CSV table of C-alpha atoms in Angstrom, one decimal:
chain,number,residue,atom,x,y,z
A,161,UNK,CA,-5.2,16.3,-12.8
A,162,UNK,CA,-8.9,16.8,-12.9
A,163,UNK,CA,-11.2,15.6,-10.3
A,164,UNK,CA,-13.0,13.1,-12.4
A,165,UNK,CA,-9.8,10.8,-12.4
A,166,UNK,CA,-9.5,8.6,-10.3
A,167,UNK,CA,-6.0,8.0,-8.5
A,168,UNK,CA,-6.6,4.2,-8.7
A,169,UNK,CA,-8.3,2.5,-11.4
A,170,UNK,CA,-9.0,-1.3,-11.9
A,171,UNK,CA,-11.0,-2.3,-14.7
A,172,UNK,CA,-11.4,-6.5,-15.0
A,173,UNK,CA,-7.9,-7.0,-13.6
A,174,UNK,CA,-6.7,-10.7,-13.8
A,175,UNK,CA,-3.9,-12.2,-12.4
A,176,UNK,CA,-2.5,-16.0,-12.5
A,177,UNK,CA,0.6,-18.0,-11.2
A,178,UNK,CA,0.2,-20.7,-13.8
A,179,UNK,CA,-3.3,-22.1,-14.1
A,180,UNK,CA,-4.1,-20.8,-10.7
A,181,UNK,CA,-6.1,-18.0,-11.0
A,182,UNK,CA,-5.5,-15.4,-8.1
A,183,UNK,CA,-7.0,-12.0,-9.1
A,184,UNK,CA,-10.4,-12.7,-11.2
A,185,UNK,CA,-12.4,-9.6,-13.0
A,186,UNK,CA,-11.0,-6.7,-10.4
A,187,UNK,CA,-12.7,-3.8,-11.1
A,188,UNK,CA,-12.7,-0.8,-8.5
A,189,UNK,CA,-11.9,2.7,-8.0
A,190,UNK,CA,-10.2,4.9,-5.5
A,191,UNK,CA,-10.6,8.7,-5.5
A,192,UNK,CA,-7.6,11.2,-4.5
A,193,UNK,CA,-7.9,11.6,-0.5
A,194,UNK,CA,-9.7,8.0,-0.1
A,195,UNK,CA,-8.7,5.5,2.3
A,196,UNK,CA,-9.9,2.0,1.3
A,197,UNK,CA,-9.5,-1.1,3.4
A,198,UNK,CA,-9.2,-4.5,2.2
A,199,UNK,CA,-10.1,-7.3,3.8
A,200,UNK,CA,-10.4,-11.2,3.4
A,201,UNK,CA,-8.9,-14.3,4.4
A,202,UNK,CA,-5.4,-15.3,3.8
A,203,UNK,CA,-4.8,-16.5,0.4
A,204,UNK,CA,-7.7,-14.0,-1.3
A,205,UNK,CA,-5.8,-12.0,-3.4
A,206,UNK,CA,-5.5,-8.9,-1.5
A,207,UNK,CA,-1.3,-8.6,-1.0
A,208,UNK,CA,-1.4,-9.6,-5.1
A,209,UNK,CA,-3.5,-6.6,-6.0
A,210,UNK,CA,-1.5,-4.2,-3.8
A,211,UNK,CA,1.6,-5.6,-5.8
A,212,UNK,CA,0.0,-4.9,-9.3
A,213,UNK,CA,-0.5,-1.4,-8.2
A,214,UNK,CA,3.1,-0.2,-8.4
A,215,UNK,CA,3.7,-3.4,-10.9
A,216,UNK,CA,5.5,-5.6,-8.4
A,217,UNK,CA,3.3,-8.0,-10.0
A,218,UNK,CA,2.7,-8.3,-13.8
A,219,UNK,CA,-1.2,-8.5,-14.6
A,220,UNK,CA,-2.4,-10.9,-17.1
A,221,UNK,CA,-5.6,-9.5,-18.1
A,222,UNK,CA,-7.8,-6.1,-17.8
A,223,UNK,CA,-6.6,-2.5,-17.3
A,224,UNK,CA,-4.8,-0.4,-14.0
A,225,UNK,CA,-4.4,3.3,-13.9
A,226,UNK,CA,-3.0,5.3,-11.4
A,227,UNK,CA,-3.9,9.2,-11.9
A,228,UNK,CA,-4.9,7.7,-15.5
A,229,UNK,CA,-1.7,6.4,-16.5
A,230,UNK,CA,-1.4,2.7,-17.4
A,231,UNK,CA,0.7,0.9,-14.5
A,232,UNK,CA,3.4,-1.0,-15.9
A,233,UNK,CA,2.2,-0.8,-19.6
A,234,UNK,CA,2.0,1.4,-23.1
A,235,UNK,CA,-0.9,0.9,-24.9
A,236,UNK,CA,-0.4,0.5,-28.7
A,237,UNK,CA,-2.9,0.0,-31.5
A,238,UNK,CA,-5.2,-1.4,-28.6
A,239,UNK,CA,-2.4,-3.7,-27.3
A,240,UNK,CA,-0.5,-3.4,-24.3
A,241,UNK,CA,3.1,-3.5,-24.1
A,242,UNK,CA,5.4,-3.9,-20.7
A,243,UNK,CA,7.4,-0.7,-20.0
A,244,UNK,CA,10.9,-1.2,-19.9
A,245,UNK,CA,11.9,-1.8,-16.0
A,246,UNK,CA,13.3,1.9,-15.8
A,247,UNK,CA,10.3,3.4,-16.7
A,248,UNK,CA,8.3,0.9,-14.7
A,249,UNK,CA,10.7,2.0,-11.5
A,250,UNK,CA,10.0,5.8,-12.2
A,251,UNK,CA,6.2,4.7,-11.9
A,252,UNK,CA,6.8,2.9,-8.6
A,253,UNK,CA,8.8,5.9,-7.0
A,254,UNK,CA,5.3,7.8,-7.1
A,255,UNK,CA,3.7,4.7,-5.0
A,256,UNK,CA,4.8,4.4,-1.7
A,257,UNK,CA,4.4,0.6,-0.1
A,258,UNK,CA,4.5,-0.8,3.7
A,259,UNK,CA,5.2,-4.1,4.0
A,260,UNK,CA,4.0,-6.5,6.8
A,261,UNK,CA,7.9,-7.3,7.1
A,262,UNK,CA,9.5,-3.9,7.9
A,263,UNK,CA,12.3,-4.6,5.1
A,264,UNK,CA,15.0,-1.9,6.3
A,265,UNK,CA,18.5,-2.1,5.8
A,266,UNK,CA,19.9,-3.4,9.2
A,267,UNK,CA,23.0,-2.1,8.4
A,268,UNK,CA,21.9,1.7,8.3
A,269,UNK,CA,20.7,4.1,11.1
A,270,UNK,CA,17.0,5.0,11.1
A,271,UNK,CA,18.2,8.2,9.5
A,272,UNK,CA,20.0,6.9,6.7
A,273,UNK,CA,17.5,4.1,5.9
A,274,UNK,CA,15.0,7.2,5.5
A,275,UNK,CA,17.7,9.0,3.4
A,276,UNK,CA,18.5,6.3,1.1
A,277,UNK,CA,16.0,6.6,-1.6
A,278,UNK,CA,15.8,10.4,-2.0
A,279,UNK,CA,19.8,10.6,-2.6
A,280,UNK,CA,20.1,7.4,-4.9
A,281,UNK,CA,16.6,7.5,-6.7
A,282,UNK,CA,15.6,11.1,-6.6
A,283,UNK,CA,19.2,12.6,-6.7
A,284,UNK,CA,18.1,14.9,-3.6
A,285,UNK,CA,20.8,16.6,-2.2
A,286,UNK,CA,22.1,14.9,0.9
A,287,UNK,CA,21.1,17.8,3.4
A,288,UNK,CA,17.7,18.7,2.0
A,289,UNK,CA,17.1,14.7,2.1
A,290,UNK,CA,18.5,14.7,5.7
A,291,UNK,CA,16.5,17.5,6.9
A,292,UNK,CA,13.3,15.9,5.5
A,293,UNK,CA,13.8,12.5,7.3
A,294,UNK,CA,14.4,14.2,10.3
A,295,UNK,CA,11.1,15.9,9.9
A,296,UNK,CA,9.0,12.9,9.1
A,297,UNK,CA,10.7,10.7,11.6
A,298,UNK,CA,9.7,13.3,14.1
A,299,UNK,CA,6.2,13.0,12.8
A,300,UNK,CA,6.1,9.2,13.5
A,301,UNK,CA,7.4,9.6,17.0
A,302,UNK,CA,11.0,9.0,16.5
A,303,UNK,CA,12.6,12.2,16.5
A,304,UNK,CA,14.7,10.7,19.4
A,305,UNK,CA,16.0,7.5,17.2
A,306,UNK,CA,18.0,9.3,14.3
A,307,UNK,CA,20.8,7.3,15.2
A,308,UNK,CA,19.2,3.8,16.3
A,309,UNK,CA,19.6,0.3,14.1
A,310,UNK,CA,16.7,-1.4,13.2
A,311,UNK,CA,17.8,-4.4,15.5
A,312,UNK,CA,17.7,-2.0,18.5
A,313,UNK,CA,14.1,-0.6,17.7
A,314,UNK,CA,11.1,-2.2,18.8
A,315,UNK,CA,9.2,-4.0,15.7
A,316,UNK,CA,6.3,-0.7,16.0
A,317,UNK,CA,9.4,1.5,16.0
A,318,UNK,CA,10.7,-0.3,13.1
A,319,UNK,CA,7.4,-0.3,10.7
A,320,UNK,CA,7.3,3.6,11.6
A,321,UNK,CA,10.5,3.9,10.3
A,322,UNK,CA,9.4,2.2,7.3
A,323,UNK,CA,6.2,4.5,6.9
A,324,UNK,CA,8.4,7.5,7.5
A,325,UNK,CA,11.3,5.8,4.5
A,326,UNK,CA,8.1,5.4,1.7
A,327,UNK,CA,7.2,9.0,2.7
A,328,UNK,CA,10.5,10.5,1.6
A,329,UNK,CA,9.6,9.7,-1.7
A,330,UNK,CA,6.9,12.0,-1.6
A,331,UNK,CA,4.2,9.4,-3.0
A,332,UNK,CA,0.8,10.3,-4.4
A,333,UNK,CA,-0.2,6.8,-2.9
A,334,UNK,CA,0.6,5.0,-0.2
A,335,UNK,CA,-0.4,1.1,0.0
A,336,UNK,CA,0.0,-0.4,3.3
A,337,UNK,CA,0.1,-4.9,3.2
A,338,UNK,CA,-1.2,-5.8,6.7
A,339,UNK,CA,1.5,-3.3,8.4
A,340,UNK,CA,0.6,-4.5,11.9
A,341,UNK,CA,0.4,-8.0,11.5
A,342,UNK,CA,3.7,-8.8,12.4
A,343,UNK,CA,3.6,-6.9,15.7
A,344,UNK,CA,3.1,-7.8,19.0
A,345,UNK,CA,-0.2,-6.7,19.9
A,346,UNK,CA,0.8,-3.8,22.2
A,347,UNK,CA,2.7,-2.1,19.4
A,348,UNK,CA,-0.4,-2.2,16.9
A,349,UNK,CA,-2.0,1.2,18.2
A,350,UNK,CA,1.4,3.3,17.6
A,351,UNK,CA,1.7,2.5,14.2
A,352,UNK,CA,-2.2,2.7,13.6
A,353,UNK,CA,-1.7,6.3,14.8
A,354,UNK,CA,0.8,7.2,12.5
A,355,UNK,CA,-1.5,5.9,9.8
A,356,UNK,CA,-4.4,7.9,10.8
A,357,UNK,CA,-2.7,11.1,11.1
A,358,UNK,CA,-1.5,10.5,7.4
A,359,UNK,CA,-5.4,9.8,6.5
A,360,UNK,CA,-6.5,12.9,8.2
A,361,UNK,CA,-3.6,14.9,5.9
A,362,UNK,CA,-5.2,13.7,3.2
A,363,UNK,CA,-3.0,11.2,2.1
A,364,UNK,CA,-4.6,8.4,-0.6
A,365,UNK,CA,-4.2,5.1,0.8
A,366,UNK,CA,-5.2,1.5,0.2
A,367,UNK,CA,-4.5,-0.7,3.6
A,368,UNK,CA,-4.9,-4.4,3.4
A,369,UNK,CA,-5.5,-5.0,7.2
A,370,UNK,CA,-7.0,-7.2,9.7
A,371,UNK,CA,-7.8,-4.3,12.0
A,372,UNK,CA,-11.4,-4.1,12.0
A,373,UNK,CA,-11.7,-0.8,14.5
A,374,UNK,CA,-9.1,0.8,12.0
A,375,UNK,CA,-11.1,0.3,8.8
A,376,UNK,CA,-14.5,1.4,11.0
A,377,UNK,CA,-13.2,4.5,12.0
A,378,UNK,CA,-10.8,5.7,9.2
A,379,UNK,CA,-11.9,4.0,6.2
A,380,UNK,CA,-13.9,5.7,3.5
A,381,UNK,CA,-14.8,2.8,1.7
A,382,UNK,CA,-14.7,-1.4,2.7
A,383,UNK,CA,-13.6,-3.9,0.4
A,384,UNK,CA,-14.0,-7.6,1.2
A,385,UNK,CA,-12.2,-10.2,-1.3
A,386,UNK,CA,-12.1,-13.9,-1.1
A,387,UNK,CA,-10.8,-16.4,-3.6
A,388,UNK,CA,-9.8,-13.8,-6.1
A,389,UNK,CA,-12.8,-11.9,-6.4
A,390,UNK,CA,-14.5,-8.6,-4.5
A,391,UNK,CA,-17.4,-10.1,-3.4
A,392,UNK,CA,-18.6,-7.0,-1.4
A,393,UNK,CA,-17.9,-3.1,-0.9
A,394,UNK,CA,-19.3,-0.3,0.4
A,395,UNK,CA,-19.6,2.3,3.7
A,396,UNK,CA,-17.0,0.5,6.6
A,397,UNK,CA,-20.3,0.7,8.9
A,398,UNK,CA,-22.4,-0.7,6.6
A,399,UNK,CA,-20.1,-3.7,5.4
A,400,UNK,CA,-19.2,-4.6,9.1
A,401,UNK,CA,-22.7,-4.1,10.7
A,402,UNK,CA,-25.0,-5.5,7.8
A,403,UNK,CA,-23.0,-7.4,5.3
A,404,UNK,CA,-25.0,-8.6,2.3
A,405,UNK,CA,-23.0,-11.6,1.3
A,406,UNK,CA,-23.1,-14.7,2.9
A,407,UNK,CA,-19.3,-15.3,2.7
A,408,UNK,CA,-18.7,-11.7,4.4
A,409,UNK,CA,-20.9,-12.5,7.2
A,410,UNK,CA,-19.0,-15.9,7.5
A,411,UNK,CA,-15.9,-14.2,7.6
A,412,UNK,CA,-16.8,-11.0,10.0
A,413,UNK,CA,-18.2,-13.6,12.2
A,414,UNK,CA,-14.5,-14.9,12.7
A,415,UNK,CA,-12.8,-11.7,13.3
A,416,UNK,CA,-15.1,-9.5,15.1
């Protein structure tokens, strides 16, 4: 990939449910190695935008590319045709996603949760998948919880398993959809510390979050969304300290 091709490029992206337009004219780029945080009120379209990036949601207009490749579609004669679900799933393998709710398999241990997809989807040898899973769980501070089931882990520990599970697929891009919002306040820091480590290692990340301190400290760029539109974007410290848009100022006055 050439340096001029962004990791993510959205061009006039539009998404609607019936007559309800939830994303309107979304255009942005995320460079390789960049951490972009997306903030805004509930219902502003933040999570929907993430789900469009890995084609969990179909778009209704515009274009969306990851590393220069159309996501979920093939272009022929200037017309976009949706990919076969198998092809879309192949694209999705390269995009890790961590949800607000941890979505771990409750009947599997932490180690089994992390090895499942590499073995079943990528056909990795079991021994290699287990070795990498052990490494990843140690990386997120859970090297002593390999045989623990989700029901025996705290929310913060479960979310760190979920991050390790996403990393096990060796993604080129990580999407985080409010990964700390379901956690007790005292558990938030342990998840954010893992995410800071990923950012320091150069992982390209798009993070929907309400953690303004994380955005200020870690993000390279900050986007404010409201009612399906991008109203403001820029360097995090600039947007948080001196927002230009009145709606951004009103939002930040309630959360800072």
